[in-house]
mmCIF file of C-alpha atoms and ligand atoms in Angstrom:
data_model
loop_
_atom_site.group_PDB
_atom_site.id
_atom_site.type_symbol
_atom_site.label_atom_id
_atom_site.label_comp_id
_atom_site.label_asym_id
_atom_site.label_seq_id
_atom_site.Cartn_x
_atom_site.Cartn_y
_atom_site.Cartn_z
ATOM 1 C CA UNK D 1 32.980 19.312 -49.584
ATOM 2 C CA UNK D 2 32.711 15.572 -48.877
ATOM 3 C CA UNK D 3 33.979 12.677 -51.005
ATOM 4 C CA UNK D 4 30.499 12.251 -52.550
ATOM 5 C CA UNK D 5 30.306 15.849 -53.806
ATOM 6 C CA UNK D 6 33.836 15.637 -55.153
ATOM 7 C CA UNK D 7 32.983 12.417 -57.025
ATOM 8 C CA UNK D 8 30.023 14.115 -58.701
ATOM 9 C CA UNK D 9 32.114 17.078 -59.872
ATOM 10 C CA UNK D 10 35.040 14.964 -61.091
ATOM 11 C CA UNK D 11 32.916 12.416 -62.938
ATOM 12 C CA UNK D 12 31.447 15.207 -65.095
ATOM 13 C CA UNK D 13 34.863 16.116 -66.516
ATOM 14 C CA UNK D 14 36.426 14.069 -69.300
ATOM 15 C CA UNK D 15 40.217 14.037 -69.388
ATOM 16 C CA UNK D 16 42.711 13.358 -72.153
ATOM 17 C CA UNK D 17 44.337 10.019 -71.442
ATOM 18 C CA UNK D 18 47.671 9.104 -72.955
ATOM 19 C CA UNK D 19 48.535 5.394 -73.232
ATOM 20 C CA UNK D 20 51.227 5.793 -70.576
ATOM 21 C CA UNK D 21 48.599 6.575 -67.926
ATOM 22 C CA UNK D 22 48.535 3.508 -65.679
ATOM 23 C CA UNK D 23 46.247 4.982 -63.008
ATOM 24 C CA UNK D 24 44.383 8.225 -63.545
ATOM 25 C CA UNK D 25 41.870 10.371 -61.707
ATOM 26 C CA UNK D 26 39.015 7.922 -62.397
ATOM 27 C CA UNK D 27 40.408 5.234 -60.073
ATOM 28 C CA UNK D 28 40.401 7.547 -57.006
ATOM 29 C CA UNK D 29 43.678 5.958 -55.969
ATOM 30 C CA UNK D 30 46.170 7.688 -53.718
ATOM 31 C CA UNK D 31 48.434 8.868 -56.525
ATOM 32 C CA UNK D 32 48.328 8.872 -60.310
ATOM 33 C CA UNK D 33 50.715 6.511 -62.091
ATOM 34 C CA UNK D 34 52.520 7.105 -65.374
ATOM 35 C CA UNK D 35 54.380 4.144 -66.850
ATOM 36 C CA UNK D 36 57.742 5.113 -68.343
ATOM 37 C CA UNK D 37 59.092 1.653 -69.136
ATOM 38 C CA UNK D 38 58.685 -2.037 -68.254
ATOM 39 C CA UNK D 39 60.339 -1.499 -64.907
ATOM 40 C CA UNK D 40 59.536 2.106 -64.010
ATOM 41 C CA UNK D 41 56.356 4.021 -63.251
ATOM 42 C CA UNK D 42 56.166 7.520 -61.857
ATOM 43 C CA UNK D 43 53.682 8.332 -59.087
ATOM 44 C CA UNK D 44 52.282 11.875 -58.962
ATOM 45 C CA UNK D 45 50.336 13.453 -56.118
ATOM 46 C CA UNK D 46 49.626 16.848 -54.582
ATOM 47 C CA UNK D 47 48.296 18.038 -51.258
ATOM 48 C CA UNK D 48 48.226 21.341 -49.377
ATOM 49 C CA UNK D 49 46.170 22.910 -46.601
ATOM 50 C CA UNK D 50 45.877 25.715 -44.041
ATOM 51 C CA UNK D 51 47.738 25.448 -40.689
ATOM 52 C CA UNK D 52 46.636 22.596 -38.428
ATOM 53 C CA UNK D 53 48.991 23.402 -35.526
ATOM 54 C CA UNK D 54 50.368 26.614 -34.000
ATOM 55 C CA UNK D 55 54.070 26.169 -34.694
ATOM 56 C CA UNK D 56 54.916 27.148 -38.322
ATOM 57 C CA UNK D 57 57.855 24.703 -38.524
ATOM 58 C CA UNK D 58 55.717 21.756 -37.370
ATOM 59 C CA UNK D 59 52.954 22.825 -39.771
ATOM 60 C CA UNK D 60 55.393 22.860 -42.698
ATOM 61 C CA UNK D 61 56.807 19.482 -41.697
ATOM 62 C CA UNK D 62 53.315 17.948 -41.332
ATOM 63 C CA UNK D 63 52.037 19.351 -44.650
ATOM 64 C CA UNK D 64 55.082 18.012 -46.520
ATOM 65 C CA UNK D 65 54.875 14.610 -44.810
ATOM 66 C CA UNK D 66 51.164 14.377 -45.579
ATOM 67 C CA UNK D 67 51.774 15.229 -49.246
ATOM 68 C CA UNK D 68 54.445 12.544 -49.656
ATOM 69 C CA UNK D 69 52.309 9.926 -47.945
ATOM 70 C CA UNK D 70 50.277 8.953 -51.034
ATOM 71 C CA UNK D 71 53.460 7.766 -52.748
ATOM 72 C CA UNK D 72 54.370 5.574 -49.755
ATOM 73 C CA UNK D 73 50.789 4.248 -49.644
ATOM 74 C CA UNK D 74 51.287 2.942 -53.191
ATOM 75 C CA UNK D 75 54.560 1.276 -52.297
ATOM 76 C CA UNK D 76 56.667 3.868 -54.114
ATOM 77 C CA UNK D 77 59.565 6.131 -53.123
ATOM 78 C CA UNK D 78 59.113 9.883 -53.474
ATOM 79 C CA UNK D 79 62.230 11.582 -54.874
ATOM 80 C CA UNK D 80 61.351 15.137 -55.979
ATOM 81 C CA UNK D 81 58.782 17.767 -55.033
ATOM 82 C CA UNK D 82 57.619 21.340 -55.604
ATOM 83 C CA UNK D 83 56.422 23.701 -52.861
ATOM 84 C CA UNK D 84 52.890 25.144 -53.091
ATOM 85 C CA UNK D 85 52.501 28.213 -50.911
ATOM 86 C CA UNK D 86 49.785 30.725 -50.112
ATOM 87 C CA UNK D 87 50.750 33.535 -47.745
ATOM 88 C CA UNK D 88 49.147 36.781 -46.501
ATOM 89 C CA UNK D 89 50.868 40.160 -46.909
ATOM 90 C CA UNK D 90 50.238 41.081 -43.292
ATOM 91 C CA UNK D 91 52.109 38.207 -41.654
ATOM 92 C CA UNK D 92 55.828 38.258 -40.871
ATOM 93 C CA UNK D 93 58.264 36.824 -43.425
ATOM 94 C CA UNK D 94 59.846 34.835 -40.616
ATOM 95 C CA UNK D 95 56.640 32.768 -40.326
ATOM 96 C CA UNK D 96 56.833 31.861 -44.005
ATOM 97 C CA UNK D 97 60.478 30.996 -43.565
ATOM 98 C CA UNK D 98 59.676 28.657 -40.634
ATOM 99 C CA UNK D 99 56.946 26.894 -42.656
ATOM 100 C CA UNK D 100 59.340 26.328 -45.554
ATOM 101 C CA UNK D 101 62.102 25.201 -43.182
ATOM 102 C CA UNK D 102 59.727 22.586 -41.743
ATOM 103 C CA UNK D 103 58.809 21.335 -45.213
ATOM 104 C CA UNK D 104 62.470 21.231 -46.230
ATOM 105 C CA UNK D 105 63.406 19.290 -43.090
ATOM 106 C CA UNK D 106 60.703 16.647 -43.700
ATOM 107 C CA UNK D 107 61.886 16.318 -47.306
ATOM 108 C CA UNK D 108 65.493 15.973 -46.175
ATOM 109 C CA UNK D 109 64.481 13.141 -43.833
ATOM 110 C CA UNK D 110 62.566 11.524 -46.731
ATOM 111 C CA UNK D 111 65.537 12.085 -49.116
ATOM 112 C CA UNK D 112 63.256 14.098 -51.415
ATOM 113 C CA UNK D 113 64.688 17.046 -53.374
ATOM 114 C CA UNK D 114 62.589 20.210 -53.554
ATOM 115 C CA UNK D 115 63.153 21.592 -57.062
ATOM 116 C CA UNK D 116 61.143 24.802 -56.800
ATOM 117 C CA UNK D 117 57.659 25.989 -56.089
ATOM 118 C CA UNK D 118 55.042 28.665 -56.476
ATOM 119 C CA UNK D 119 53.718 31.241 -54.014
ATOM 120 C CA UNK D 120 50.512 33.251 -54.179
ATOM 121 C CA UNK D 121 49.006 35.885 -51.897
ATOM 122 C CA UNK D 122 46.271 34.335 -49.765
ATOM 123 C CA UNK D 123 44.136 35.359 -46.788
ATOM 124 C CA UNK D 124 45.480 32.560 -44.637
ATOM 125 C CA UNK D 125 48.668 30.548 -45.103
ATOM 126 C CA UNK D 126 48.500 27.396 -47.208
ATOM 127 C CA UNK D 127 51.343 24.970 -47.683
ATOM 128 C CA UNK D 128 51.966 21.633 -49.272
ATOM 129 C CA UNK D 129 53.819 19.822 -52.013
ATOM 130 C CA UNK D 130 53.371 18.386 -55.459
ATOM 131 C CA UNK D 131 55.314 15.135 -55.212
ATOM 132 C CA UNK D 132 56.768 12.718 -57.708
ATOM 133 C CA UNK D 133 57.886 9.211 -56.824
ATOM 134 C CA UNK D 134 58.940 6.008 -58.505
ATOM 135 C CA UNK D 135 57.721 2.439 -58.310
ATOM 136 C CA UNK D 136 57.975 -0.779 -60.315
ATOM 137 C CA UNK D 137 54.813 -0.901 -62.490
ATOM 138 C CA UNK D 138 53.934 -4.427 -61.354
ATOM 139 C CA UNK D 139 54.918 -3.978 -57.715
ATOM 140 C CA UNK D 140 52.687 -0.996 -57.162
ATOM 141 C CA UNK D 141 50.261 -1.395 -54.237
ATOM 142 C CA UNK D 142 46.802 0.019 -54.960
ATOM 143 C CA UNK D 143 43.678 0.336 -52.847
ATOM 144 C CA UNK D 144 41.906 -2.206 -55.097
ATOM 145 C CA UNK D 145 43.626 -5.498 -54.214
ATOM 146 C CA UNK D 146 42.107 -6.429 -50.830
ATOM 147 C CA UNK D 147 40.696 -9.981 -50.612
ATOM 148 C CA UNK D 148 38.227 -11.626 -48.216
ATOM 149 C CA UNK D 149 40.168 -13.107 -45.301
ATOM 150 C CA UNK D 150 42.825 -10.358 -45.296
ATOM 151 C CA UNK D 151 43.558 -8.641 -42.020
ATOM 152 C CA UNK D 152 43.388 -4.843 -41.842
ATOM 153 C CA UNK D 153 46.337 -3.119 -40.211
ATOM 154 C CA UNK D 154 46.399 0.559 -39.231
ATOM 155 C CA UNK D 155 49.818 2.063 -38.499
ATOM 156 C CA UNK D 156 48.961 5.312 -36.674
ATOM 157 C CA UNK D 157 46.342 6.256 -34.051
ATOM 158 C CA UNK D 158 43.335 8.300 -35.247
ATOM 159 C CA UNK D 159 41.948 11.508 -33.717
ATOM 160 C CA UNK D 160 44.183 14.185 -35.272
ATOM 161 C CA UNK D 161 41.100 16.084 -36.540
ATOM 162 C CA UNK D 162 39.600 16.187 -33.050
ATOM 163 C CA UNK D 163 42.856 17.312 -31.478
ATOM 164 C CA UNK D 164 43.780 19.949 -34.075
ATOM 165 C CA UNK D 165 40.247 21.351 -33.636
ATOM 166 C CA UNK D 166 40.847 21.264 -29.872
ATOM 167 C CA UNK D 167 44.106 23.183 -30.397
ATOM 168 C CA UNK D 168 42.287 25.872 -32.432
ATOM 169 C CA UNK D 169 39.606 26.217 -29.728
ATOM 170 C CA UNK D 170 42.095 26.138 -26.851
ATOM 171 C CA UNK D 171 40.549 22.914 -25.549
ATOM 172 C CA UNK D 172 43.294 20.366 -26.249
ATOM 173 C CA UNK D 173 45.512 19.481 -23.261
ATOM 174 C CA UNK D 174 49.210 20.122 -24.071
ATOM 175 C CA UNK D 175 50.020 16.394 -23.834
ATOM 176 C CA UNK D 176 47.344 15.565 -26.446
ATOM 177 C CA UNK D 177 48.519 18.328 -28.750
ATOM 178 C CA UNK D 178 52.082 17.072 -28.365
ATOM 179 C CA UNK D 179 51.262 13.467 -29.276
ATOM 180 C CA UNK D 180 49.094 14.567 -32.221
ATOM 181 C CA UNK D 181 51.974 16.673 -33.590
ATOM 182 C CA UNK D 182 54.417 13.798 -33.124
ATOM 183 C CA UNK D 183 52.058 11.383 -34.919
ATOM 184 C CA UNK D 184 51.417 13.761 -37.826
ATOM 185 C CA UNK D 185 55.148 14.471 -38.243
ATOM 186 C CA UNK D 186 55.962 10.774 -38.526
ATOM 187 C CA UNK D 187 56.794 9.792 -42.096
ATOM 188 C CA UNK D 188 55.006 6.742 -43.541
ATOM 189 C CA UNK D 189 58.248 5.813 -45.261
ATOM 190 C CA UNK D 190 59.398 3.027 -42.975
ATOM 191 C CA UNK D 191 55.838 1.660 -42.645
ATOM 192 C CA UNK D 192 55.722 1.465 -46.449
ATOM 193 C CA UNK D 193 59.137 -0.200 -46.745
ATOM 194 C CA UNK D 194 58.190 -2.659 -44.018
ATOM 195 C CA UNK D 195 54.852 -3.658 -45.565
ATOM 196 C CA UNK D 196 56.514 -4.200 -48.954
ATOM 197 C CA UNK D 197 58.619 -6.994 -47.441
ATOM 198 C CA UNK D 198 55.353 -8.844 -46.707
ATOM 199 C CA UNK D 199 53.688 -8.474 -50.164
ATOM 200 C CA UNK D 200 50.466 -6.776 -49.002
ATOM 201 C CA UNK D 201 47.342 -7.001 -51.148
ATOM 202 C CA UNK D 202 46.203 -3.378 -50.807
ATOM 203 C CA UNK D 203 47.093 -0.158 -49.055
ATOM 204 C CA UNK D 204 45.875 3.402 -48.701
ATOM 205 C CA UNK D 205 46.687 6.221 -46.298
ATOM 206 C CA UNK D 206 44.109 7.602 -43.888
ATOM 207 C CA UNK D 207 43.592 11.328 -44.489
ATOM 208 C CA UNK D 208 40.675 13.730 -44.962
ATOM 209 C CA UNK D 209 37.841 11.203 -45.421
ATOM 210 C CA UNK D 210 38.656 9.550 -42.100
ATOM 211 C CA UNK D 211 39.271 5.894 -41.299
ATOM 212 C CA UNK D 212 35.793 4.807 -42.449
ATOM 213 C CA UNK D 213 35.906 6.860 -45.659
ATOM 214 C CA UNK D 214 39.283 5.526 -46.771
ATOM 215 C CA UNK D 215 38.431 1.969 -45.700
ATOM 216 C CA UNK D 216 35.205 2.214 -47.689
ATOM 217 C CA UNK D 217 37.093 3.407 -50.776
ATOM 218 C CA UNK D 218 39.574 0.546 -50.446
ATOM 219 C CA UNK D 219 37.085 -2.294 -50.036
ATOM 220 C CA UNK D 220 34.699 -0.809 -52.593
ATOM 221 C CA UNK D 221 37.519 -0.693 -55.147
ATOM 222 C CA UNK D 222 38.422 -4.264 -54.125
ATOM 223 C CA UNK D 223 34.855 -5.560 -54.494
ATOM 224 C CA UNK D 224 34.483 -6.739 -50.889
ATOM 225 C CA UNK D 225 33.388 -5.634 -47.430
ATOM 226 C CA UNK D 226 35.100 -5.178 -44.060
ATOM 227 C CA UNK D 227 34.527 -5.779 -40.381
ATOM 228 C CA UNK D 228 36.318 -3.575 -37.857
ATOM 229 C CA UNK D 229 36.490 -3.634 -34.060
ATOM 230 C CA UNK D 230 36.262 -0.272 -32.283
ATOM 231 C CA UNK D 231 38.142 -1.587 -29.225
ATOM 232 C CA UNK D 232 41.146 -2.432 -31.440
ATOM 233 C CA UNK D 233 41.375 0.949 -33.177
ATOM 234 C CA UNK D 234 44.144 3.060 -31.657
ATOM 235 C CA UNK D 235 43.231 6.678 -30.903
ATOM 236 C CA UNK D 236 45.352 9.569 -29.659
ATOM 237 C CA UNK D 237 45.218 10.405 -25.942
ATOM 238 C CA UNK D 238 42.567 13.056 -25.329
ATOM 239 C CA UNK D 239 40.666 12.494 -28.607
ATOM 240 C CA UNK D 240 37.703 10.746 -26.965
ATOM 241 C CA UNK D 241 37.503 13.452 -24.251
ATOM 242 C CA UNK D 242 37.264 16.182 -26.915
ATOM 243 C CA UNK D 243 34.590 14.167 -28.704
ATOM 244 C CA UNK D 244 32.576 14.062 -25.449
ATOM 245 C CA UNK D 245 32.827 17.882 -25.306
ATOM 246 C CA UNK D 246 31.493 18.137 -28.874
ATOM 247 C CA UNK D 247 34.820 19.476 -30.073
ATOM 248 C CA UNK D 248 35.172 17.986 -33.549
ATOM 249 C CA UNK D 249 35.953 19.454 -36.990
ATOM 250 C CA UNK D 250 33.402 20.497 -39.615
ATOM 251 C CA UNK D 251 34.674 17.878 -42.068
ATOM 252 C CA UNK D 252 33.281 15.042 -39.930
ATOM 253 C CA UNK D 253 29.700 15.870 -40.986
ATOM 254 C CA UNK D 254 30.556 15.719 -44.694
ATOM 255 C CA UNK D 255 32.348 12.392 -44.169
ATOM 256 C CA UNK D 256 29.348 10.955 -42.318
ATOM 257 C CA UNK D 257 26.860 12.026 -44.952
ATOM 258 C CA UNK D 258 29.010 10.275 -47.583
ATOM 259 C CA UNK D 259 29.008 7.113 -45.432
ATOM 260 C CA UNK D 260 25.233 7.080 -44.949
ATOM 261 C CA UNK D 261 23.851 3.598 -45.688
ATOM 262 C CA UNK D 262 27.328 2.068 -46.069
ATOM 263 C CA UNK D 263 27.961 1.175 -42.421
ATOM 264 C CA UNK D 264 26.373 -1.488 -40.268
ATOM 265 C CA UNK D 265 26.655 -0.194 -36.680
ATOM 266 C CA UNK D 266 26.796 -2.779 -33.886
ATOM 267 C CA UNK D 267 28.105 -0.277 -31.342
ATOM 268 C CA UNK D 268 27.265 3.081 -29.726
ATOM 269 C CA UNK D 269 26.999 4.782 -33.088
ATOM 270 C CA UNK D 270 26.589 8.405 -31.913
ATOM 271 C CA UNK D 271 29.897 8.169 -30.090
ATOM 272 C CA UNK D 272 31.929 6.016 -32.444
ATOM 273 C CA UNK D 273 30.980 7.644 -35.731
ATOM 274 C CA UNK D 274 32.584 10.961 -34.751
ATOM 275 C CA UNK D 275 35.893 9.218 -34.024
ATOM 276 C CA UNK D 276 35.857 6.795 -36.954
ATOM 277 C CA UNK D 277 34.931 9.495 -39.505
ATOM 278 C CA UNK D 278 37.357 12.043 -38.005
ATOM 279 C CA UNK D 279 39.272 13.677 -40.892
ATOM 280 C CA UNK D 280 42.951 12.834 -40.449
ATOM 281 C CA UNK D 281 46.000 14.877 -41.353
ATOM 282 C CA UNK D 282 49.086 12.835 -42.199
ATOM 283 C CA UNK D 283 47.369 9.674 -40.934
ATOM 284 C CA UNK D 284 48.780 6.175 -41.017
ATOM 285 C CA UNK D 285 48.745 3.468 -43.643
ATOM 286 C CA UNK D 286 45.735 1.150 -43.797
ATOM 287 C CA UNK D 287 47.062 -2.176 -45.071
ATOM 288 C CA UNK D 288 45.186 -5.282 -46.229
ATOM 289 C CA UNK D 289 47.404 -8.345 -45.968
ATOM 290 C CA UNK D 290 46.974 -12.100 -45.809
ATOM 291 C CA UNK D 291 46.634 -13.309 -42.209
ATOM 292 C CA UNK D 292 49.629 -15.632 -42.521
ATOM 293 C CA UNK D 293 52.654 -13.660 -41.258
ATOM 294 C CA UNK D 294 50.441 -10.708 -40.249
ATOM 295 C CA UNK D 295 51.773 -10.912 -36.689
ATOM 296 C CA UNK D 296 55.337 -10.671 -38.054
ATOM 297 C CA UNK D 297 54.319 -7.709 -40.205
ATOM 298 C CA UNK D 298 52.808 -6.045 -37.138
ATOM 299 C CA UNK D 299 55.917 -6.715 -35.058
ATOM 300 C CA UNK D 300 58.160 -5.329 -37.819
ATOM 301 C CA UNK D 301 56.053 -2.170 -38.143
ATOM 302 C CA UNK D 302 56.276 -1.604 -34.388
ATOM 303 C CA UNK D 303 59.992 -2.320 -34.269
ATOM 304 C CA UNK D 304 60.585 0.196 -37.080
ATOM 305 C CA UNK D 305 58.893 2.917 -34.997
ATOM 306 C CA UNK D 306 55.181 2.728 -35.798
ATOM 307 C CA UNK D 307 54.419 1.577 -32.271
ATOM 308 C CA UNK D 308 50.660 2.131 -32.461
ATOM 309 C CA UNK D 309 50.241 -0.328 -35.357
ATOM 310 C CA UNK D 310 47.289 -2.654 -34.736
ATOM 311 C CA UNK D 311 45.165 -5.222 -36.525
ATOM 312 C CA UNK D 312 41.791 -3.450 -36.502
ATOM 313 C CA UNK D 313 39.629 -5.880 -38.454
ATOM 314 C CA UNK D 314 39.340 -8.047 -41.516
ATOM 315 C CA UNK D 315 38.189 -7.997 -45.115
ATOM 316 C CA UNK D 316 35.008 -10.040 -45.692
ATOM 317 C CA UNK D 317 32.860 -11.272 -48.558
ATOM 318 C CA UNK D 318 30.007 -8.766 -48.596
ATOM 319 C CA UNK D 319 28.328 -6.079 -50.653
ATOM 320 C CA UNK D 320 31.263 -4.031 -52.029
ATOM 321 C CA UNK D 321 32.113 -1.171 -49.703
ATOM 322 C CA UNK D 322 29.982 -2.384 -46.781
ATOM 323 C CA UNK D 323 31.596 -1.935 -43.344
ATOM 324 C CA UNK D 324 30.426 -3.677 -40.184
ATOM 325 C CA UNK D 325 31.504 -1.860 -36.998
ATOM 326 C CA UNK D 326 31.733 -4.131 -33.952
ATOM 327 C CA UNK D 327 32.620 -3.256 -30.323
HETATM 328 CO CO1 CO J 1 45.888 9.051 -49.904
HETATM 329 CO CO1 CO J 2 46.205 12.986 -51.467
#
């Protein structure tokens, strides 16, 4: 199900809205926000999915990291979480234990306490977290604040959908699989803390709708357009080779049909669209920030460990949500 289908389903459901709701489902932000007081809002988010890599510990770590990422994207700090688990009867308990150990380890690194969880029987394993974080109500970073002239910074390489599909089909070289796992396991915590020191205008994290899908959501919500440069977009080693072998995930098609008519292609579209719409797991932060001091922001992100961080384009005055893709 693509972002368009999901929008249609969600918009047909009316929700009770208490006055404390600062951001709810209707804003399609990264996390919901509930204002407790003048200086405290809670951020709530949930994410879980089936295994994306072979090793159960890595899978658990990646799923937990991915779930916490929405809180970091909004400039908050996650502090507590609940496990969500689906597990088949016919798989060894030790596998479940390794998944949960991976999730617990990621949460320990993030200083997030797991308070409990819920497990159901399922045909294939599913794992993730419901996460709660805190943020100052007026210092929250949303996906709606980008302004024309801002630079767009991406903190992790793309291509995790291509490579995890390659892993499932036995087509991903071990070195590619290794760098994809390392990228997906990386917490967006330090990237978030670093960007906050530079007062960014907008941020979102790149996940299932791909770079183009999440960029579209951000600039659409901000009422502007964007221009991105394919040559500046970092991708994981081996991702382009898998693309050339037609090894890409099913979700790419749904992402591309959602993007139809929203992108102005000035490049080899057939090739680039598969990479730029590639559904990401535990992807990086996509930050819109004023160009002044953007080089310092970039240097700080890299120094803090997000070495693939790049300026990939800029926010422009245009029809809201329009993206121009240049070589
Ligand atoms: Co998100
Ligand atoms: Co999410």
